[in-house]
Coordinates of C-alpha atoms and ligand atoms in Angstrom, one line a residue:
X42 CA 6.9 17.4 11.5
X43 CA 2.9 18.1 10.6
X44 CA 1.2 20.8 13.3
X45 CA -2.1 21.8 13.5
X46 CA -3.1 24.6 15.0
X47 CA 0.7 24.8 15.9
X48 CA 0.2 21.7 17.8
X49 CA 2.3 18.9 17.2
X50 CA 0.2 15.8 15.3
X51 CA 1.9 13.2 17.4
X52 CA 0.9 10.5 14.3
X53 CA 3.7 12.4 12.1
X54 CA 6.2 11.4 14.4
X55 CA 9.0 8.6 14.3
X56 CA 9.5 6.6 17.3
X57 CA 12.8 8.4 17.1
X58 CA 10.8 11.9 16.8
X59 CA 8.6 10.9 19.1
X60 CA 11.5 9.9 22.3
X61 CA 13.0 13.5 21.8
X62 CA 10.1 15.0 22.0
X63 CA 9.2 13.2 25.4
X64 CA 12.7 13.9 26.5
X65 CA 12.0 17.5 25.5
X66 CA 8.7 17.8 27.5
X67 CA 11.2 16.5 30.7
X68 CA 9.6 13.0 31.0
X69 CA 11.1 9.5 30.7
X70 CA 12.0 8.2 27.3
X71 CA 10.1 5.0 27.8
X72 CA 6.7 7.2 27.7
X73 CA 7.0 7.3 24.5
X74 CA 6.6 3.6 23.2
X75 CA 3.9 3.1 25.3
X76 CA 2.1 6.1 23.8
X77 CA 3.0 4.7 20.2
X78 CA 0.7 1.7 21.9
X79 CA -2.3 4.0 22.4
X80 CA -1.8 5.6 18.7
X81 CA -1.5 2.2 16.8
X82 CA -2.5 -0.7 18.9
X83 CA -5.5 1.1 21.3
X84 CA -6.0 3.6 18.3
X85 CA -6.9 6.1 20.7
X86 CA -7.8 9.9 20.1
X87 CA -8.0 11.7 23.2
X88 CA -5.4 12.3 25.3
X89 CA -7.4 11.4 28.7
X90 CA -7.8 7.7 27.6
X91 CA -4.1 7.0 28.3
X92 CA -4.7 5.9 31.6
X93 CA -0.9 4.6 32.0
X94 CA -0.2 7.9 31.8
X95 CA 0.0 10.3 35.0
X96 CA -2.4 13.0 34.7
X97 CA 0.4 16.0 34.6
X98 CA 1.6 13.9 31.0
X99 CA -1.6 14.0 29.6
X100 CA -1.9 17.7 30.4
X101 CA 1.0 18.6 29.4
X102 CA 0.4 16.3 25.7
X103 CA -3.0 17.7 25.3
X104 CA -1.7 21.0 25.6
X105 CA 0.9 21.1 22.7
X106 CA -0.1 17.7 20.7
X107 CA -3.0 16.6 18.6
X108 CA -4.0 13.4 17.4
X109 CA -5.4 13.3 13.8
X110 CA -8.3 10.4 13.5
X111 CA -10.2 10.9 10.3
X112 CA -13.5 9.3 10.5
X113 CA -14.4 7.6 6.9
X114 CA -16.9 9.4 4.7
X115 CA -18.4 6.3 3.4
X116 CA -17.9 2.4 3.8
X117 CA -18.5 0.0 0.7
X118 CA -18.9 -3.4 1.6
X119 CA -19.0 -6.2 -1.7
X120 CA -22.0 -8.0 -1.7
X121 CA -19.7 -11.2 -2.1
X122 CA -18.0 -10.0 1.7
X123 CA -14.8 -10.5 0.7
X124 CA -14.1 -6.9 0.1
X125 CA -14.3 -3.3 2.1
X126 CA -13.7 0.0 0.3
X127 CA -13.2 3.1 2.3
X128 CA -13.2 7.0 1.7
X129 CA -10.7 9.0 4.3
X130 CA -11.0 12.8 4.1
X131 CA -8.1 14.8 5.4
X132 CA -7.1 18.1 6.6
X133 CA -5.4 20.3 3.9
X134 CA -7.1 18.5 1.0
X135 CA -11.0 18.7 -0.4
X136 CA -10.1 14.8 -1.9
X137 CA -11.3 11.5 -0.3
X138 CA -8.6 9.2 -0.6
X139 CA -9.6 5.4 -0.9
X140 CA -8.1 2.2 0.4
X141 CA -9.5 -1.2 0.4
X142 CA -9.7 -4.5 3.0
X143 CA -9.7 -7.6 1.7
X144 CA -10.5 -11.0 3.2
X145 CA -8.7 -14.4 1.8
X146 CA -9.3 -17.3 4.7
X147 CA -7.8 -16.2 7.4
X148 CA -6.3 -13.1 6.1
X149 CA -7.7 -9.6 6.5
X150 CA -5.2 -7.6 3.9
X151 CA -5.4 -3.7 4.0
X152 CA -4.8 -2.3 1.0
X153 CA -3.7 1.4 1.2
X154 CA -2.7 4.1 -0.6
X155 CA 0.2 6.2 -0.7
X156 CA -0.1 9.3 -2.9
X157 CA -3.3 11.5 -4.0
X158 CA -3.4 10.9 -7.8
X159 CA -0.5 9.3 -9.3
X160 CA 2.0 11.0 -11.9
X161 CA 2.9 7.5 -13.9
X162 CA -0.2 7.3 -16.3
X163 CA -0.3 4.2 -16.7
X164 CA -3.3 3.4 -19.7
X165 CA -5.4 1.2 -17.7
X166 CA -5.6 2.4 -14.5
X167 CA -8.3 4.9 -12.8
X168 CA -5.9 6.9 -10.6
X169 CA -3.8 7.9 -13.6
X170 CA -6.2 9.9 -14.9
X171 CA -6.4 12.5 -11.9
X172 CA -2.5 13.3 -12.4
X173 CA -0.4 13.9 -9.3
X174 CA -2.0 16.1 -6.9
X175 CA 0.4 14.8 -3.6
X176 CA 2.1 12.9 -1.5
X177 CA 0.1 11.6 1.8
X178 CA 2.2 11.9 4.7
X179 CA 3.1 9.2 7.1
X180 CA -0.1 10.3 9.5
X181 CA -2.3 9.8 6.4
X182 CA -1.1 6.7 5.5
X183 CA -1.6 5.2 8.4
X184 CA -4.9 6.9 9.2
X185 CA -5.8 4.5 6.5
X186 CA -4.8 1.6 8.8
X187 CA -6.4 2.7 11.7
X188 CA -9.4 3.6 10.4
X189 CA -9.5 0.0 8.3
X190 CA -8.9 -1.6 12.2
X191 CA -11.7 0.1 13.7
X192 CA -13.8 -1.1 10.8
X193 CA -13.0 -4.8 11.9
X194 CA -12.8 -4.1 15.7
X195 CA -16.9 -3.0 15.3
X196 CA -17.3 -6.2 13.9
X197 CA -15.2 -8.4 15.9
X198 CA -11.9 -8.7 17.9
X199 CA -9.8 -9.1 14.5
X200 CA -6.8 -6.9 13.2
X201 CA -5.3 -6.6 9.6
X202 CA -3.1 -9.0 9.4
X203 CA -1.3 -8.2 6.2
X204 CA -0.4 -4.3 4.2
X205 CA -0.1 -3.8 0.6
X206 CA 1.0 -0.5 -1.0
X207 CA -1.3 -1.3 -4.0
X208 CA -4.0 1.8 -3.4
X209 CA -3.6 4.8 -4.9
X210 CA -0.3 6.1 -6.4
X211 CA 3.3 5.1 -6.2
X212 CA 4.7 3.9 -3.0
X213 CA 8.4 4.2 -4.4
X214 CA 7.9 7.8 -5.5
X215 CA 6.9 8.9 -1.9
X216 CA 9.6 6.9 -0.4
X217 CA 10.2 9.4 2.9
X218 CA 6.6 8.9 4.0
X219 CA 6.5 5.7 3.2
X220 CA 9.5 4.8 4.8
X221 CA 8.2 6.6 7.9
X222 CA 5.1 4.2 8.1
X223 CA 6.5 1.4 7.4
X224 CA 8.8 1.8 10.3
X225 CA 5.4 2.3 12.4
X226 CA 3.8 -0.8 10.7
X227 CA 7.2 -3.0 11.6
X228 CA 7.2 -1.6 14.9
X229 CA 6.2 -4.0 18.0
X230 CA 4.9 -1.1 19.7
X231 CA 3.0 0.0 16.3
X232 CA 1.1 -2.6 14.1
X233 CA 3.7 -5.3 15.0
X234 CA 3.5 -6.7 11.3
X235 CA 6.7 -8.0 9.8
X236 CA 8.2 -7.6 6.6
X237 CA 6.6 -11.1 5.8
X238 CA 3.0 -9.2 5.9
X239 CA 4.3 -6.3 3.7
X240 CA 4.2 -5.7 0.3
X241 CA 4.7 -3.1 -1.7
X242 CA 3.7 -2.9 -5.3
X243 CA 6.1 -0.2 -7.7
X244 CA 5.8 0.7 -11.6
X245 CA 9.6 0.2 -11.4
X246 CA 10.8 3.3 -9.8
X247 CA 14.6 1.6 -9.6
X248 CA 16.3 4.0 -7.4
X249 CA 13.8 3.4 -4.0
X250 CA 13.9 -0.7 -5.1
X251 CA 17.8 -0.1 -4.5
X252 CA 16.8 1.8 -1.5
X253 CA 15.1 -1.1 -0.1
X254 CA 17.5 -3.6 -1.1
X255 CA 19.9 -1.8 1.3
X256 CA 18.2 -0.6 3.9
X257 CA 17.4 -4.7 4.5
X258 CA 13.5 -4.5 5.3
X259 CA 13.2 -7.6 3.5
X260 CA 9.5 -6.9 2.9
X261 CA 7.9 -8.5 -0.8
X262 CA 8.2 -6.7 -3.5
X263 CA 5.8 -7.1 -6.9
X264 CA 7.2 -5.6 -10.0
X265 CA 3.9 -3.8 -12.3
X266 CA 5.0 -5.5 -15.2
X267 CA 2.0 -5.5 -17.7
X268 CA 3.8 -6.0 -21.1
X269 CA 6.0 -8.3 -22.8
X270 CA 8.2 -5.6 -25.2
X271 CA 9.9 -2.4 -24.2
X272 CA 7.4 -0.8 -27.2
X273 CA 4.1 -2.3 -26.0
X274 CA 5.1 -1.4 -21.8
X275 CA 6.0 2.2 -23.2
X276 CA 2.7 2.4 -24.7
X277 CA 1.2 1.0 -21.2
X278 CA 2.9 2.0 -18.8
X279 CA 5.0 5.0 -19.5
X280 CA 8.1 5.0 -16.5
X281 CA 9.3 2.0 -19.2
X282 CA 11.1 5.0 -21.2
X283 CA 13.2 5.4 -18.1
X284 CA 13.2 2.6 -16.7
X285 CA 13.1 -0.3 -19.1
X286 CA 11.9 -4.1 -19.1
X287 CA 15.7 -5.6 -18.3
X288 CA 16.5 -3.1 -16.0
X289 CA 13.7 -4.5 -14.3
X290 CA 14.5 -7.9 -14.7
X291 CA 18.3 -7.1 -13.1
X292 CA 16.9 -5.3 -10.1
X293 CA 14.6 -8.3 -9.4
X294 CA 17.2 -10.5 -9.4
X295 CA 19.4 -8.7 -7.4
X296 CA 16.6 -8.6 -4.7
X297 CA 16.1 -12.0 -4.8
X298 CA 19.8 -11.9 -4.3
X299 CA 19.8 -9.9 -1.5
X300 CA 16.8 -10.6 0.1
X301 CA 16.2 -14.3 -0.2
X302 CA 12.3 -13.2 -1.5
X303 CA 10.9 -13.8 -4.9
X304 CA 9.7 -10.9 -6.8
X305 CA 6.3 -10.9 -7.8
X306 CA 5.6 -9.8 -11.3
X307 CA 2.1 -8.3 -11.5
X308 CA 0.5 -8.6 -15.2
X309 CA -2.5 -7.3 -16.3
X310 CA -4.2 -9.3 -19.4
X311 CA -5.8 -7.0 -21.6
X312 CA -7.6 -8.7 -23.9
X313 CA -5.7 -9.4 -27.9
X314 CA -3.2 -7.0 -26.5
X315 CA -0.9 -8.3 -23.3
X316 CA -2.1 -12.4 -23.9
X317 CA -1.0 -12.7 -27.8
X318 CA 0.8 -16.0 -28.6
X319 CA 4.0 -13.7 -28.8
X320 CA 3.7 -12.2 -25.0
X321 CA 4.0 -16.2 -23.3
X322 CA 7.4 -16.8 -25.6
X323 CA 8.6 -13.2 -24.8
X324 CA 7.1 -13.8 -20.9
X325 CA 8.9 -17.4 -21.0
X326 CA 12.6 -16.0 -22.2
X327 CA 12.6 -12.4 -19.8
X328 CA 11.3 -14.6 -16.5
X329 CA 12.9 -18.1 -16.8
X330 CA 15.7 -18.8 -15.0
X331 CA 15.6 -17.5 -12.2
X332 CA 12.9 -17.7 -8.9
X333 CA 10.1 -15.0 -9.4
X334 CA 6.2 -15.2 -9.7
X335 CA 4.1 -14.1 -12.0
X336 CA 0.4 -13.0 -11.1
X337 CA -1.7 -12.4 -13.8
X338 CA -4.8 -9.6 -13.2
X339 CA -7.5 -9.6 -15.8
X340 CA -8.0 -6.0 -16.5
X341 CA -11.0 -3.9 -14.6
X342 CA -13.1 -1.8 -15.8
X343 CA -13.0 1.8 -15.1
X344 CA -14.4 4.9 -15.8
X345 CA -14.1 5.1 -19.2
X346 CA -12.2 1.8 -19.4
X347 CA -14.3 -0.8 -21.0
X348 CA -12.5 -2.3 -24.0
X349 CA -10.2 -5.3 -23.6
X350 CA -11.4 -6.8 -20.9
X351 CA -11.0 -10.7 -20.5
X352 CA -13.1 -13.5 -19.1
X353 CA -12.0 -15.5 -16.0
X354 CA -11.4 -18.7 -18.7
X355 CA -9.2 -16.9 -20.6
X356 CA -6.7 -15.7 -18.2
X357 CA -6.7 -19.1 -16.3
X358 CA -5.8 -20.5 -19.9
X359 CA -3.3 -17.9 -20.1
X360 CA -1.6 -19.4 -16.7
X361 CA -1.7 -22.7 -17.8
X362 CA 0.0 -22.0 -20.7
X363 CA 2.6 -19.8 -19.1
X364 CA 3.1 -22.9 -16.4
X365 CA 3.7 -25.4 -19.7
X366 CA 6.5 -22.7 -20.5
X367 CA 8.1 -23.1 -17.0
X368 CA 6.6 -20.2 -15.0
X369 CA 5.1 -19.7 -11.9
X370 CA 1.9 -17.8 -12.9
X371 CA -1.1 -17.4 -10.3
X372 CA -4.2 -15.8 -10.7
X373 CA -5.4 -12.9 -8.9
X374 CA -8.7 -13.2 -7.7
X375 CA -10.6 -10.1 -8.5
X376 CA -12.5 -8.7 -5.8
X377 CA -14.4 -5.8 -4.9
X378 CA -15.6 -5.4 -8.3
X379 CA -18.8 -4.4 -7.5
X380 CA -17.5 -1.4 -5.2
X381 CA -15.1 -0.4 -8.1
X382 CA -12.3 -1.5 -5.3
X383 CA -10.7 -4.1 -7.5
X384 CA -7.5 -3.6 -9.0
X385 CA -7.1 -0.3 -10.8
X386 CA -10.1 0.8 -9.5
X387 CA -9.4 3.4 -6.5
X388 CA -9.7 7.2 -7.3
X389 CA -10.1 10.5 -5.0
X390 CA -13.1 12.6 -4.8
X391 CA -13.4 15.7 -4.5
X392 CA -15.2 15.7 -1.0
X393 CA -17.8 18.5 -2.3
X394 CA -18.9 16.5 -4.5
X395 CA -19.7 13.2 -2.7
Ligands
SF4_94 S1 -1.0 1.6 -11.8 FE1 0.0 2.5 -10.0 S2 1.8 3.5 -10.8 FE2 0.4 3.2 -12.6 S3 -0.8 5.1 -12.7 FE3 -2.0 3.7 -11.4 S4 -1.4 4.2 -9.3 FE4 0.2 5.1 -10.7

């Protein structure tokens, strides 16, 4: 449980957590979902605007809790408006951690992240290159929601309407805080999205796919899958030496299995390298036969990531070809290029330095 100033951040807490802790202070359990309604739905910050709330509650809340509401330290909106990056600062860390909002027709997807750095290296991705510097907690990954709804409720009365884990680091590898804020994003009295809304993205971190299989949150699931050999995916994406191409492909199928949902296998086309006339046979024989997606991402640029990148033509050839061979291939639209908020994109800054 996070305190500041030995005050207990009441954003840390489980609705679980959160019930004791009422029960503790010698009020009615019931207090406690409607104050997980001023935290997530009214996204309040000060005690005193819980005006369900007798006055002796609030007193006694504002004297041993806190709520932690990090303003961001910059917005980026796309000049094509169908993208929002932001930068969150947080207590116990100098870095601004990013997340992204996204707009496709009627959907307003936050895109959020779940570690500070990442520790899978994977070649063509930004984040990989500040190593792992931590976990966020469950406050700070859903600081990234509130903050994202404010954002929309100053521009009209509209929510996010759908989460990704695609933002910075790996979801899987933080599962206890993610778990945590999921439960808050499922929660009626929380964001009140279901698992249909969710998605989380992994490298293939097995163990927390097998966590989610049976722990039935029947949220979607996309696979990073980015290479059509075990030698190529070690080269790209290093958690292959643990955690290999068929293991991947078993673990899919078992959650389709399980779960009734697809899997979503994310591919990113680098140029002469993921797209060869070998990868669609190789895509065609691992992914046939049995229901899954494939959703091809022509590679970003980044940093010092330049080389292999592909035009919009190629990878839409790339699909087609793919669909002659009997798979379900889609292609991501790329957006929030502009505010380096596209795919592969997000980092963390060092806050003294923006
Ligand atoms: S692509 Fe995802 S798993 Fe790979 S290094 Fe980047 S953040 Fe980590």
């Amino acid at each position: 449980m996070e305190t500041t100033a030995s005050k207990t951040d009441l954003r840390d807490l489980s609705i679980n957590e959160l019930e004791q802790f009422i029960l503790s202070l010698g009020e009615k359990k019931f207090r406690a979902r409607q104050i997980y309604k001023w935290l997530y739905q009214k996204r309040v910050d000060d005690f005193e605007q819980m005006s369900n709330m007798s006055k002796h509650v609030r007193q006694q809340l504002s004297a041993c809790c806190s709520i932690q509401k990090p303003e961001p330290k910059y917005i980026l909106e796309s000049k094509y408006g169908d993208a929002v990056k932001f930068g969150f600062a947080f207590n116990n860390t100098s870095y601004i951690i990013e997340s992204v909002l996204l707009f496709d027709d009627k959907r307003r997807t936050a895109c959020v992240s779940s570690q500070i750095g990442c520790a899978l290296g994977c070649s063509f991705c930004e984040t990989a290159k500040l190593g792992f510097i931590r976990n966020l907690t469950q406050q700070e990954i859903l600081a990234q929601l509130i903050g994202i709804n404010d954002y929309l409720c100053s521009k009209s009365d509209k929510l996010v309407t759908n989460v990704v884990f695609m933002g910075m680091g790996e979801a899987l590898s933080n599962f206890a805080n993610f778990r945590k804020a999921l439960e808050v994003i499922m929660h009626e009295d929380g964001f009140n999205l279901g698992g249909r809304r969710i998605t989380v993205s992994t490298a293939g971190v097995i163990p927390s796919i097998e966590r989610l299989i049976n722990e039935n949150l029947n949220v979607g699931l996309a696979i990073s899958l980015n290479a059509w050999n075990d030698k190529l995916r070690d080269e790209v994406m290093p958690i292959n030496k643990k955690y290999n191409i068929a293991q991947l492909v078993k673990i899919a199928k078992r959650y389709f299995e399980k779960t009734g949902r697809r899997v979503t296998f994310e591919y990113v086309v680098i140029d002469g390298i993921t797209n060869t006339p070998g990868a669609k046979k190789s895509l065609s024989k691992l992914l046939s036969g049995f229901p899954c997606k494939i959703n091809l991402i022509p590679l970003n640029t980044a940093g010092d990531i330049k080389e292999n990148t592909v035009s919009e033509d190629k990878v839409l050839q790339f699909s087609q070809e793919l669909h002659k061979l009997g798979l379900a291939a889609t292609v991501r639209k790329s957006r929030g290029r502009d505010i380096m908020g596209a795919c592969g994109q997000l980092t963390a800054y060092d806050a003294t330095t923006v």
